[in-house]
PDB file of N, CA and C in Angstrom:
ATOM      1  N   MET A 844      13.542 -62.062  21.232  1.00 90.00           N
ATOM      2  CA  MET A 844      14.283 -62.173  20.246  1.00 90.00           C
ATOM      3  C   MET A 844      15.805 -62.302  21.222  1.00 90.00           C
ATOM      4  N   VAL A 845      16.703 -63.243  20.561  1.00 90.00           N
ATOM      5  CA  VAL A 845      17.751 -63.724  21.052  1.00 90.00           C
ATOM      6  C   VAL A 845      18.711 -64.082  20.030  1.00 90.00           C
ATOM      7  N   ALA A 846      20.004 -63.539  20.087  1.00 86.00           N
ATOM      8  CA  ALA A 846      21.225 -63.987  19.224  1.00 86.00           C
ATOM      9  C   ALA A 846      21.898 -65.154  20.056  1.00 86.00           C
ATOM     10  N   ASN A 847      22.132 -66.379  19.242  1.00 83.00           N
ATOM     11  CA  ASN A 847      22.805 -67.620  19.439  1.00 83.00           C
ATOM     12  C   ASN A 847      24.176 -67.349  18.714  1.00 83.00           C
ATOM     13  N   TYR A 848      25.394 -67.452  19.307  1.00 80.00           N
ATOM     14  CA  TYR A 848      26.805 -67.250  18.571  1.00 80.00           C
ATOM     15  C   TYR A 848      27.552 -68.166  19.326  1.00 80.00           C
ATOM     16  N   LYS A 849      28.662 -68.462  18.629  1.00 81.00           N
ATOM     17  CA  LYS A 849      29.683 -69.199  19.100  1.00 81.00           C
ATOM     18  C   LYS A 849      30.485 -68.835  20.290  1.00 81.00           C
ATOM     19  N   GLY A 850      30.491 -69.751  21.418  1.00 81.00           N
ATOM     20  CA  GLY A 850      31.089 -69.323  22.534  1.00 81.00           C
ATOM     21  C   GLY A 850      29.763 -69.303  23.706  1.00 81.00           C
ATOM     22  N   SER A 851      28.575 -69.288  23.227  1.00 83.00           N
ATOM     23  CA  SER A 851      27.379 -69.400  24.216  1.00 83.00           C
ATOM     24  C   SER A 851      26.950 -70.676  24.452  1.00 83.00           C
ATOM     25  N   GLU A 852      27.213 -71.892  24.112  1.00 81.00           N
ATOM     26  CA  GLU A 852      27.004 -73.148  24.365  1.00 81.00           C
ATOM     27  C   GLU A 852      26.786 -73.384  26.127  1.00 81.00           C
ATOM     28  N   ASP A 853      27.732 -72.824  26.571  1.00 85.00           N
ATOM     29  CA  ASP A 853      27.662 -72.939  28.116  1.00 85.00           C
ATOM     30  C   ASP A 853      26.308 -72.246  28.818  1.00 85.00           C
ATOM     31  N   TYR A 854      25.882 -71.465  28.078  1.00 87.00           N
ATOM     32  CA  TYR A 854      24.435 -70.646  28.599  1.00 87.00           C
ATOM     33  C   TYR A 854      23.082 -71.060  28.020  1.00 87.00           C
ATOM     34  N   LEU A 855      23.040 -72.008  27.228  1.00 85.00           N
ATOM     35  CA  LEU A 855      22.133 -72.510  26.539  1.00 85.00           C
ATOM     36  C   LEU A 855      20.942 -73.105  27.265  1.00 85.00           C
ATOM     37  N   TYR A 856      21.466 -74.091  28.406  1.00 85.00           N
ATOM     38  CA  TYR A 856      20.594 -74.859  29.012  1.00 85.00           C
ATOM     39  C   TYR A 856      19.915 -73.969  29.911  1.00 85.00           C
ATOM     40  N   ASP A 857      20.426 -73.116  30.775  1.00 91.00           N
ATOM     41  CA  ASP A 857      19.859 -71.820  31.826  1.00 91.00           C
ATOM     42  C   ASP A 857      19.210 -71.124  30.985  1.00 91.00           C
ATOM     43  N   TYR A 858      19.339 -70.792  30.092  1.00 90.00           N
ATOM     44  CA  TYR A 858      18.563 -69.596  29.227  1.00 90.00           C
ATOM     45  C   TYR A 858      17.285 -70.083  28.787  1.00 90.00           C
ATOM     46  N   PHE A 859      17.289 -71.263  28.073  1.00 88.00           N
ATOM     47  CA  PHE A 859      16.040 -72.182  27.581  1.00 88.00           C
ATOM     48  C   PHE A 859      15.371 -72.723  28.664  1.00 88.00           C
ATOM     49  N   LYS A 860      15.779 -72.886  29.825  1.00 91.00           N
ATOM     50  CA  LYS A 860      15.051 -73.524  31.039  1.00 91.00           C
ATOM     51  C   LYS A 860      14.409 -71.999  31.569  1.00 91.00           C
ATOM     52  N   SER A 861      14.922 -71.153  31.406  1.00 93.00           N
ATOM     53  CA  SER A 861      14.091 -69.572  32.325  1.00 93.00           C
ATOM     54  C   SER A 861      13.230 -69.422  30.857  1.00 93.00           C
ATOM     55  N   ILE A 862      13.475 -69.811  29.679  1.00 92.00           N
ATOM     56  CA  ILE A 862      12.193 -69.351  28.692  1.00 92.00           C
ATOM     57  C   ILE A 862      11.054 -70.183  28.994  1.00 92.00           C
ATOM     58  N   LYS A 863      11.467 -71.505  29.061  1.00 92.00           N
ATOM     59  CA  LYS A 863      10.384 -72.762  29.337  1.00 92.00           C
ATOM     60  C   LYS A 863       9.571 -72.503  30.486  1.00 92.00           C
ATOM     61  N   ASN A 864      10.087 -71.954  31.552  1.00 94.00           N
ATOM     62  CA  ASN A 864       9.466 -71.519  32.850  1.00 94.00           C
ATOM     63  C   ASN A 864       8.683 -70.102  32.681  1.00 94.00           C
ATOM     64  N   GLN A 865       8.451 -69.513  31.410  1.00 95.00           N
ATOM     65  CA  GLN A 865       7.690 -68.373  31.710  1.00 95.00           C
ATOM     66  C   GLN A 865       6.114 -68.597  32.047  1.00 95.00           C
ATOM     67  N   ASN A 866       5.569 -67.715  32.625  1.00 96.00           N
ATOM     68  CA  ASN A 866       4.442 -67.879  33.069  1.00 96.00           C
ATOM     69  C   ASN A 866       3.456 -67.628  32.240  1.00 96.00           C
ATOM     70  N   ASN A 867       3.526 -67.144  30.946  1.00 94.00           N
ATOM     71  CA  ASN A 867       2.851 -66.572  29.782  1.00 94.00           C
ATOM     72  C   ASN A 867       3.603 -67.334  28.733  1.00 94.00           C
ATOM     73  N   LYS A 868       3.333 -68.278  28.081  1.00 92.00           N
ATOM     74  CA  LYS A 868       3.857 -68.830  26.789  1.00 92.00           C
ATOM     75  C   LYS A 868       3.172 -68.436  25.377  1.00 92.00           C
ATOM     76  N   ASN A 869       2.493 -67.338  25.509  1.00 92.00           N
ATOM     77  CA  ASN A 869       1.992 -66.726  24.206  1.00 92.00           C
ATOM     78  C   ASN A 869       2.676 -65.751  23.710  1.00 92.00           C
ATOM     79  N   PHE A 870       3.931 -66.309  23.177  1.00 93.00           N
ATOM     80  CA  PHE A 870       4.979 -65.664  22.578  1.00 93.00           C
ATOM     81  C   PHE A 870       5.804 -66.373  21.661  1.00 93.00           C
ATOM     82  N   ASP A 871       6.505 -65.915  20.662  1.00 94.00           N
ATOM     83  CA  ASP A 871       7.176 -66.602  19.591  1.00 94.00           C
ATOM     84  C   ASP A 871       8.628 -65.793  20.096  1.00 94.00           C
ATOM     85  N   LEU A 872       9.614 -67.014  20.082  1.00 92.00           N
ATOM     86  CA  LEU A 872      10.954 -66.751  20.484  1.00 92.00           C
ATOM     87  C   LEU A 872      11.803 -67.128  19.183  1.00 92.00           C
ATOM     88  N   LEU A 873      12.231 -65.727  18.807  1.00 93.00           N
ATOM     89  CA  LEU A 873      12.981 -65.864  17.487  1.00 93.00           C
ATOM     90  C   LEU A 873      14.498 -65.954  17.875  1.00 93.00           C
ATOM     91  N   ILE A 874      15.061 -66.935  17.244  1.00 90.00           N
ATOM     92  CA  ILE A 874      16.371 -67.077  17.735  1.00 90.00           C
ATOM     93  C   ILE A 874      17.645 -66.952  16.656  1.00 90.00           C
ATOM     94  N   ILE A 875      18.407 -65.685  16.507  1.00 91.00           N
ATOM     95  CA  ILE A 875      19.158 -65.283  15.386  1.00 91.00           C
ATOM     96  C   ILE A 875      20.340 -66.332  15.649  1.00 91.00           C
ATOM     97  N   ASN A 876      20.730 -67.385  14.710  1.00 86.00           N
ATOM     98  CA  ASN A 876      21.701 -68.168  14.813  1.00 86.00           C
ATOM     99  C   ASN A 876      22.551 -67.695  14.031  1.00 86.00           C
ATOM    100  N   ASP A 877      23.863 -67.155  14.648  1.00 82.00           N
ATOM    101  CA  ASP A 877      25.029 -66.646  14.061  1.00 82.00           C
ATOM    102  C   ASP A 877      25.925 -67.696  14.180  1.00 82.00           C
ATOM    103  N   ASN A 878      25.868 -68.392  12.713  1.00 74.00           N
ATOM    104  CA  ASN A 878      26.952 -69.683  12.555  1.00 74.00           C
ATOM    105  C   ASN A 878      26.969 -70.680  13.486  1.00 74.00           C
ATOM    106  N   VAL A 879      25.691 -70.863  14.340  1.00 75.00           N
ATOM    107  CA  VAL A 879      25.503 -72.013  15.325  1.00 75.00           C
ATOM    108  C   VAL A 879      24.884 -72.701  15.046  1.00 75.00           C
ATOM    109  N   ARG A 880      24.479 -74.114  15.144  1.00 69.00           N
ATOM    110  CA  ARG A 880      23.825 -75.016  14.954  1.00 69.00           C
ATOM    111  C   ARG A 880      22.983 -75.376  16.326  1.00 69.00           C
ATOM    112  N   LEU A 881      21.656 -75.247  16.220  1.00 67.00           N
ATOM    113  CA  LEU A 881      20.868 -75.177  17.356  1.00 67.00           C
ATOM    114  C   LEU A 881      20.378 -76.394  17.388  1.00 67.00           C
ATOM    115  N   TYR A 882      19.854 -76.982  18.735  1.00 63.00           N
ATOM    116  CA  TYR A 882      18.881 -78.320  18.629  1.00 63.00           C
ATOM    117  C   TYR A 882      17.850 -78.026  17.740  1.00 63.00           C
ATOM    118  N   ASP A 883      17.287 -79.256  16.844  1.00 62.00           N
ATOM    119  CA  ASP A 883      15.619 -79.040  16.070  1.00 62.00           C
ATOM    120  C   ASP A 883      14.700 -79.554  17.172  1.00 62.00           C
ATOM    121  N   ASP A 884      14.908 -80.114  18.332  1.00 62.00           N
ATOM    122  CA  ASP A 884      13.903 -80.690  19.187  1.00 62.00           C
ATOM    123  C   ASP A 884      13.882 -79.794  20.388  1.00 62.00           C
ATOM    124  N   LEU A 885      13.867 -78.621  20.445  1.00 69.00           N
ATOM    125  CA  LEU A 885      13.600 -77.544  21.652  1.00 69.00           C
ATOM    126  C   LEU A 885      12.132 -77.929  21.849  1.00 69.00           C
ATOM    127  N   LYS A 886      11.816 -78.139  23.071  1.00 75.00           N
ATOM    128  CA  LYS A 886      10.267 -78.182  23.450  1.00 75.00           C
ATOM    129  C   LYS A 886      10.264 -77.315  24.681  1.00 75.00           C
ATOM    130  N   LEU A 887       9.648 -75.863  24.504  1.00 81.00           N
ATOM    131  CA  LEU A 887       9.657 -75.270  25.165  1.00 81.00           C
ATOM    132  C   LEU A 887       8.289 -74.803  25.529  1.00 81.00           C
ATOM    133  N   GLY A 888       7.409 -75.204  24.760  1.00 81.00           N
ATOM    134  CA  GLY A 888       5.769 -74.985  24.884  1.00 81.00           C
ATOM    135  C   GLY A 888       5.510 -73.652  24.252  1.00 81.00           C
ATOM    136  N   ILE A 889       6.555 -73.354  23.149  1.00 85.00           N
ATOM    137  CA  ILE A 889       6.190 -71.653  22.661  1.00 85.00           C
ATOM    138  C   ILE A 889       6.782 -72.050  21.136  1.00 85.00           C
ATOM    139  N   ARG A 890       6.115 -71.079  20.209  1.00 86.00           N
ATOM    140  CA  ARG A 890       6.681 -71.290  19.078  1.00 86.00           C
ATOM    141  C   ARG A 890       8.052 -70.304  18.860  1.00 86.00           C
ATOM    142  N   ILE A 891       8.543 -71.372  18.121  1.00 86.00           N
ATOM    143  CA  ILE A 891      10.271 -70.908  17.918  1.00 86.00           C
ATOM    144  C   ILE A 891      10.358 -70.691  16.573  1.00 86.00           C
ATOM    145  N   HIS A 892      11.087 -69.549  16.068  1.00 88.00           N
ATOM    146  CA  HIS A 892      11.663 -69.184  14.627  1.00 88.00           C
ATOM    147  C   HIS A 892      13.246 -69.187  15.103  1.00 88.00           C
ATOM    148  N   GLN A 893      13.700 -69.833  13.761  1.00 87.00           N
ATOM    149  CA  GLN A 893      15.304 -69.844  14.015  1.00 87.00           C
ATOM    150  C   GLN A 893      15.601 -68.867  12.564  1.00 87.00           C
ATOM    151  N   ILE A 894      16.352 -68.010  12.892  1.00 89.00           N
ATOM    152  CA  ILE A 894      16.676 -67.055  11.583  1.00 89.00           C
ATOM    153  C   ILE A 894      18.376 -67.452  11.641  1.00 89.00           C
ATOM    154  N   ASN A 895      18.922 -67.851  10.555  1.00 86.00           N
ATOM    155  CA  ASN A 895      20.379 -68.426  10.301  1.00 86.00           C
ATOM    156  C   ASN A 895      20.813 -67.147   9.800  1.00 86.00           C
ATOM    157  N   VAL A 896      22.167 -66.706  10.266  1.00 86.00           N
ATOM    158  CA  VAL A 896      22.709 -65.801   9.511  1.00 86.00           C
ATOM    159  C   VAL A 896      24.260 -66.293   9.534  1.00 86.00           C
ATOM    160  N   THR A 897      24.837 -65.965   8.349  1.00 80.00           N
ATOM    161  CA  THR A 897      26.379 -66.593   8.007  1.00 80.00           C
ATOM    162  C   THR A 897      27.224 -65.340   7.873  1.00 80.00           C
ATOM    163  N   GLY A 898      28.396 -65.761   7.825  1.00 78.00           N
ATOM    164  CA  GLY A 898      29.198 -64.766   7.180  1.00 78.00           C
ATOM    165  C   GLY A 898      29.997 -64.138   8.498  1.00 78.00           C
ATOM    166  N   ASN A 899      30.860 -63.498   8.372  1.00 81.00           N
ATOM    167  CA  ASN A 899      31.547 -62.593   9.598  1.00 81.00           C
ATOM    168  C   ASN A 899      31.126 -61.203   9.776  1.00 81.00           C
ATOM    169  N   ILE A 900      29.773 -61.220  10.638  1.00 82.00           N
ATOM    170  CA  ILE A 900      29.170 -59.989  10.625  1.00 82.00           C
ATOM    171  C   ILE A 900      29.383 -59.427  12.169  1.00 82.00           C
ATOM    172  N   HIS A 901      29.078 -58.251  12.255  1.00 83.00           N
ATOM    173  CA  HIS A 901      29.167 -57.777  13.587  1.00 83.00           C
ATOM    174  C   HIS A 901      27.890 -58.089  14.481  1.00 83.00           C
ATOM    175  N   VAL A 902      27.700 -57.915  15.704  1.00 81.00           N
ATOM    176  CA  VAL A 902      26.847 -58.274  16.445  1.00 81.00           C
ATOM    177  C   VAL A 902      25.747 -57.343  16.166  1.00 81.00           C
ATOM    178  N   SER A 903      25.845 -55.946  15.858  1.00 85.00           N
ATOM    179  CA  SER A 903      24.815 -55.309  15.754  1.00 85.00           C
ATOM    180  C   SER A 903      23.919 -55.636  14.158  1.00 85.00           C
ATOM    181  N   GLN A 904      24.867 -56.382  13.524  1.00 89.00           N
ATOM    182  CA  GLN A 904      24.435 -56.754  12.145  1.00 89.00           C
ATOM    183  C   GLN A 904      23.353 -57.720  12.242  1.00 89.00           C
ATOM    184  N   VAL A 905      23.805 -58.770  13.025  1.00 87.00           N
ATOM    185  CA  VAL A 905      22.827 -59.763  13.758  1.00 87.00           C
ATOM    186  C   VAL A 905      21.589 -59.350  14.278  1.00 87.00           C
ATOM    187  N   ARG A 906      21.780 -58.661  15.064  1.00 89.00           N
ATOM    188  CA  ARG A 906      20.418 -58.079  15.755  1.00 89.00           C
ATOM    189  C   ARG A 906      19.532 -57.249  14.683  1.00 89.00           C
ATOM    190  N   PHE A 907      19.974 -56.853  13.800  1.00 91.00           N
ATOM    191  CA  PHE A 907      19.382 -55.920  12.629  1.00 91.00           C
ATOM    192  C   PHE A 907      18.545 -56.833  11.922  1.00 91.00           C
ATOM    193  N   LYS A 908      19.243 -58.097  11.411  1.00 91.00           N
ATOM    194  CA  LYS A 908      18.533 -59.309  10.755  1.00 91.00           C
ATOM    195  C   LYS A 908      17.373 -59.593  11.487  1.00 91.00           C
ATOM    196  N   GLY A 909      17.641 -59.720  12.958  1.00 92.00           N
ATOM    197  CA  GLY A 909      16.582 -60.310  13.772  1.00 92.00           C
ATOM    198  C   GLY A 909      15.415 -59.499  13.713  1.00 92.00           C
ATOM    199  N   ILE A 910      15.541 -57.881  13.657  1.00 94.00           N
ATOM    200  CA  ILE A 910      14.592 -56.844  13.996  1.00 94.00           C
ATOM    201  C   ILE A 910      13.880 -56.897  12.422  1.00 94.00           C
ATOM    202  N   LYS A 911      14.810 -56.914  11.379  1.00 95.00           N
ATOM    203  CA  LYS A 911      14.047 -57.009  10.206  1.00 95.00           C
ATOM    204  C   LYS A 911      13.182 -58.159   9.925  1.00 95.00           C
ATOM    205  N   TYR A 912      13.579 -59.355  10.270  1.00 95.00           N
ATOM    206  CA  TYR A 912      12.702 -60.674  10.310  1.00 95.00           C
ATOM    207  C   TYR A 912      11.262 -60.150  11.022  1.00 95.00           C
ATOM    208  N   ALA A 913      11.386 -59.627  12.396  1.00 96.00           N
ATOM    209  CA  ALA A 913      10.271 -59.556  13.148  1.00 96.00           C
ATOM    210  C   ALA A 913       9.566 -58.518  12.289  1.00 96.00           C
ATOM    211  N   LEU A 914      10.043 -57.457  11.544  1.00 96.00           N
ATOM    212  CA  LEU A 914       9.100 -56.587  11.035  1.00 96.00           C
ATOM    213  C   LEU A 914       8.705 -56.867   9.934  1.00 96.00           C
ATOM    214  N   ASP A 915       9.512 -57.885   9.064  1.00 97.00           N
ATOM    215  CA  ASP A 915       8.772 -58.324   7.951  1.00 97.00           C
ATOM    216  C   ASP A 915       7.700 -59.351   8.155  1.00 97.00           C
ATOM    217  N   ASN A 916       7.733 -59.900   9.047  1.00 96.00           N
ATOM    218  CA  ASN A 916       6.629 -60.711   9.308  1.00 96.00           C
ATOM    219  C   ASN A 916       5.517 -60.338  10.556  1.00 96.00           C
ATOM    220  N   GLY A 917       5.378 -58.756  10.943  1.00 96.00           N
ATOM    221  CA  GLY A 917       4.288 -58.309  11.357  1.00 96.00           C
ATOM    222  C   GLY A 917       4.254 -58.164  12.614  1.00 96.00           C
ATOM    223  N   TYR A 918       5.461 -58.453  13.475  1.00 95.00           N
ATOM    224  CA  TYR A 918       5.376 -58.448  14.912  1.00 95.00           C
ATOM    225  C   TYR A 918       5.485 -57.039  15.339  1.00 95.00           C
ATOM    226  N   LYS A 919       4.327 -56.683  16.535  1.00 93.00           N
ATOM    227  CA  LYS A 919       4.367 -55.350  17.013  1.00 93.00           C
ATOM    228  C   LYS A 919       5.380 -55.309  18.216  1.00 93.00           C
ATOM    229  N   LYS A 920       5.421 -56.218  18.999  1.00 94.00           N
ATOM    230  CA  LYS A 920       6.131 -55.848  20.288  1.00 94.00           C
ATOM    231  C   LYS A 920       7.656 -56.843  20.069  1.00 94.00           C
ATOM    232  N   LEU A 921       8.880 -56.434  20.513  1.00 93.00           N
ATOM    233  CA  LEU A 921       9.884 -57.005  20.551  1.00 93.00           C
ATOM    234  C   LEU A 921      10.537 -57.078  22.001  1.00 93.00           C
ATOM    235  N   ILE A 922      10.936 -58.139  22.512  1.00 94.00           N
ATOM    236  CA  ILE A 922      11.529 -58.334  23.812  1.00 94.00           C
ATOM    237  C   ILE A 922      12.808 -58.892  23.515  1.00 94.00           C
ATOM    238  N   PHE A 923      14.058 -58.016  23.938  1.00 92.00           N
ATOM    239  CA  PHE A 923      15.492 -58.420  23.368  1.00 92.00           C
ATOM    240  C   PHE A 923      15.745 -59.140  24.787  1.00 92.00           C
ATOM    241  N   SER A 924      16.766 -60.300  24.501  1.00 92.00           N
ATOM    242  CA  SER A 924      17.170 -61.209  25.505  1.00 92.00           C
ATOM    243  C   SER A 924      18.507 -61.591  25.313  1.00 92.00           C
ATOM    244  N   ASP A 925      19.478 -61.851  26.258  1.00 91.00           N
ATOM    245  CA  ASP A 925      20.851 -62.307  26.199  1.00 91.00           C
ATOM    246  C   ASP A 925      20.884 -63.566  26.399  1.00 91.00           C
ATOM    247  N   ILE A 926      21.572 -64.441  25.490  1.00 89.00           N
ATOM    248  CA  ILE A 926      21.444 -65.875  25.573  1.00 89.00           C
ATOM    249  C   ILE A 926      22.310 -66.129  27.325  1.00 89.00           C
ATOM    250  N   ASP A 927      23.205 -65.240  27.587  1.00 90.00           N
ATOM    251  CA  ASP A 927      23.756 -65.663  29.091  1.00 90.00           C
ATOM    252  C   ASP A 927      23.074 -65.166  30.118  1.00 90.00           C
ATOM    253  N   ASP A 928      21.818 -64.997  29.988  1.00 90.00           N
ATOM    254  CA  ASP A 928      21.063 -64.327  31.042  1.00 90.00           C
ATOM    255  C   ASP A 928      19.981 -65.212  31.444  1.00 90.00           C
ATOM    256  N   TYR A 929      19.527 -65.424  32.487  1.00 90.00           N
ATOM    257  CA  TYR A 929      18.408 -66.229  33.167  1.00 90.00           C
ATOM    258  C   TYR A 929      17.321 -65.598  33.749  1.00 90.00           C
ATOM    259  N   TYR A 930      15.925 -65.493  33.284  1.00 92.00           N
ATOM    260  CA  TYR A 930      15.220 -64.634  33.667  1.00 92.00           C
ATOM    261  C   TYR A 930      13.694 -65.384  34.825  1.00 92.00           C
ATOM    262  N   SER A 931      13.449 -64.505  35.552  1.00 95.00           N
ATOM    263  CA  SER A 931      12.319 -64.736  36.127  1.00 95.00           C
ATOM    264  C   SER A 931      11.206 -65.199  35.535  1.00 95.00           C
ATOM    265  N   GLU A 932      10.236 -66.279  35.997  1.00 97.00           N
ATOM    266  CA  GLU A 932       9.388 -66.589  35.257  1.00 97.00           C
ATOM    267  C   GLU A 932       8.275 -65.651  35.130  1.00 97.00           C
ATOM    268  N   ASN A 933       8.259 -64.442  35.408  1.00 97.00           N
ATOM    269  CA  ASN A 933       7.340 -63.283  35.110  1.00 97.00           C
ATOM    270  C   ASN A 933       8.024 -62.372  33.770  1.00 97.00           C
ATOM    271  N   ARG A 934       9.415 -62.784  33.402  1.00 95.00           N
ATOM    272  CA  ARG A 934       9.920 -61.489  32.681  1.00 95.00           C
ATOM    273  C   ARG A 934       9.024 -61.476  31.717  1.00 95.00           C
ATOM    274  N   ILE A 935       8.456 -62.106  30.675  1.00 95.00           N
ATOM    275  CA  ILE A 935       7.838 -61.893  29.495  1.00 95.00           C
ATOM    276  C   ILE A 935       6.509 -61.294  29.885  1.00 95.00           C
ATOM    277  N   SER A 936       5.543 -61.978  30.842  1.00 95.00           N
ATOM    278  CA  SER A 936       4.299 -61.211  31.072  1.00 95.00           C
ATOM    279  C   SER A 936       4.552 -59.652  31.516  1.00 95.00           C
ATOM    280  N   GLU A 937       5.302 -59.431  32.402  1.00 95.00           N
ATOM    281  CA  GLU A 937       5.463 -58.126  33.084  1.00 95.00           C
ATOM    282  C   GLU A 937       5.886 -57.174  31.870  1.00 95.00           C
ATOM    283  N   THR A 938       6.929 -57.527  31.101  1.00 95.00           N
ATOM    284  CA  THR A 938       7.401 -56.687  29.823  1.00 95.00           C
ATOM    285  C   THR A 938       6.183 -56.387  29.224  1.00 95.00           C
ATOM    286  N   LEU A 939       5.394 -57.724  28.650  1.00 94.00           N
ATOM    287  CA  LEU A 939       4.287 -57.123  27.799  1.00 94.00           C
ATOM    288  C   LEU A 939       3.354 -56.248  28.404  1.00 94.00           C
ATOM    289  N   LYS A 940       2.993 -56.396  29.726  1.00 94.00           N
ATOM    290  CA  LYS A 940       2.202 -55.707  30.465  1.00 94.00           C
ATOM    291  C   LYS A 940       2.561 -54.187  29.958  1.00 94.00           C
ATOM    292  N   HIS A 941       3.913 -53.641  30.357  1.00 96.00           N
ATOM    293  CA  HIS A 941       4.102 -52.459  30.389  1.00 96.00           C
ATOM    294  C   HIS A 941       4.230 -52.001  28.878  1.00 96.00           C
ATOM    295  N   LEU A 942       4.727 -52.850  27.926  1.00 94.00           N
ATOM    296  CA  LEU A 942       4.842 -52.298  26.466  1.00 94.00           C
ATOM    297  C   LEU A 942       3.210 -52.196  25.738  1.00 94.00           C
ATOM    298  N   ASP A 943       2.271 -52.314  26.670  1.00 93.00           N
ATOM    299  CA  ASP A 943       0.958 -51.803  26.449  1.00 93.00           C
ATOM    300  C   ASP A 943       0.737 -50.428  26.499  1.00 93.00           C
ATOM    301  N   TYR A 944       1.623 -49.657  27.623  1.00 94.00           N
ATOM    302  CA  TYR A 944       1.490 -48.402  27.850  1.00 94.00           C
ATOM    303  C   TYR A 944       2.661 -47.594  27.539  1.00 94.00           C
ATOM    304  N   TYR A 945       3.923 -48.019  27.255  1.00 95.00           N
ATOM    305  CA  TYR A 945       5.187 -47.592  26.529  1.00 95.00           C
ATOM    306  C   TYR A 945       5.864 -48.285  25.362  1.00 95.00           C
ATOM    307  N   ASP A 946       6.851 -47.284  24.885  1.00 92.00           N
ATOM    308  CA  ASP A 946       7.224 -47.631  23.754  1.00 92.00           C
ATOM    309  C   ASP A 946       8.356 -48.510  24.069  1.00 92.00           C
ATOM    310  N   PHE A 947       9.204 -48.304  25.156  1.00 91.00           N
ATOM    311  CA  PHE A 947      10.255 -49.162  25.194  1.00 91.00           C
ATOM    312  C   PHE A 947      10.393 -49.235  26.889  1.00 91.00           C
ATOM    313  N   VAL A 948      10.491 -50.507  27.121  1.00 91.00           N
ATOM    314  CA  VAL A 948      10.915 -51.157  28.550  1.00 91.00           C
ATOM    315  C   VAL A 948      12.099 -51.648  28.879  1.00 91.00           C
ATOM    316  N   TYR A 949      12.798 -51.467  29.619  1.00 82.00           N
ATOM    317  CA  TYR A 949      13.944 -51.904  30.186  1.00 82.00           C
ATOM    318  C   TYR A 949      13.876 -52.133  31.841  1.00 82.00           C
TER     319      TYR A 949
END
């Protein structure tokens, strides 16, 4: 799950490249769009769900909307990510492996 917000445009390419390069592609990417239009043709090799939020709300409220969406749609595991980070190709697989044994991984 990642929040996309105004001002994050400089990071989008690198973020999505690191997501596309994950060695495990068996996950959904939940993108919470905070008043930002995202490309409709993202081809990352994974399932993408865009949750659009509007209004002048705090970042914690944006994340809450993403968590609520995940819970309402039956997700059992959430991996939070930041749009301005670039992840190693095994971030998802390693995190999922540890989430099998622990409730929280950081």
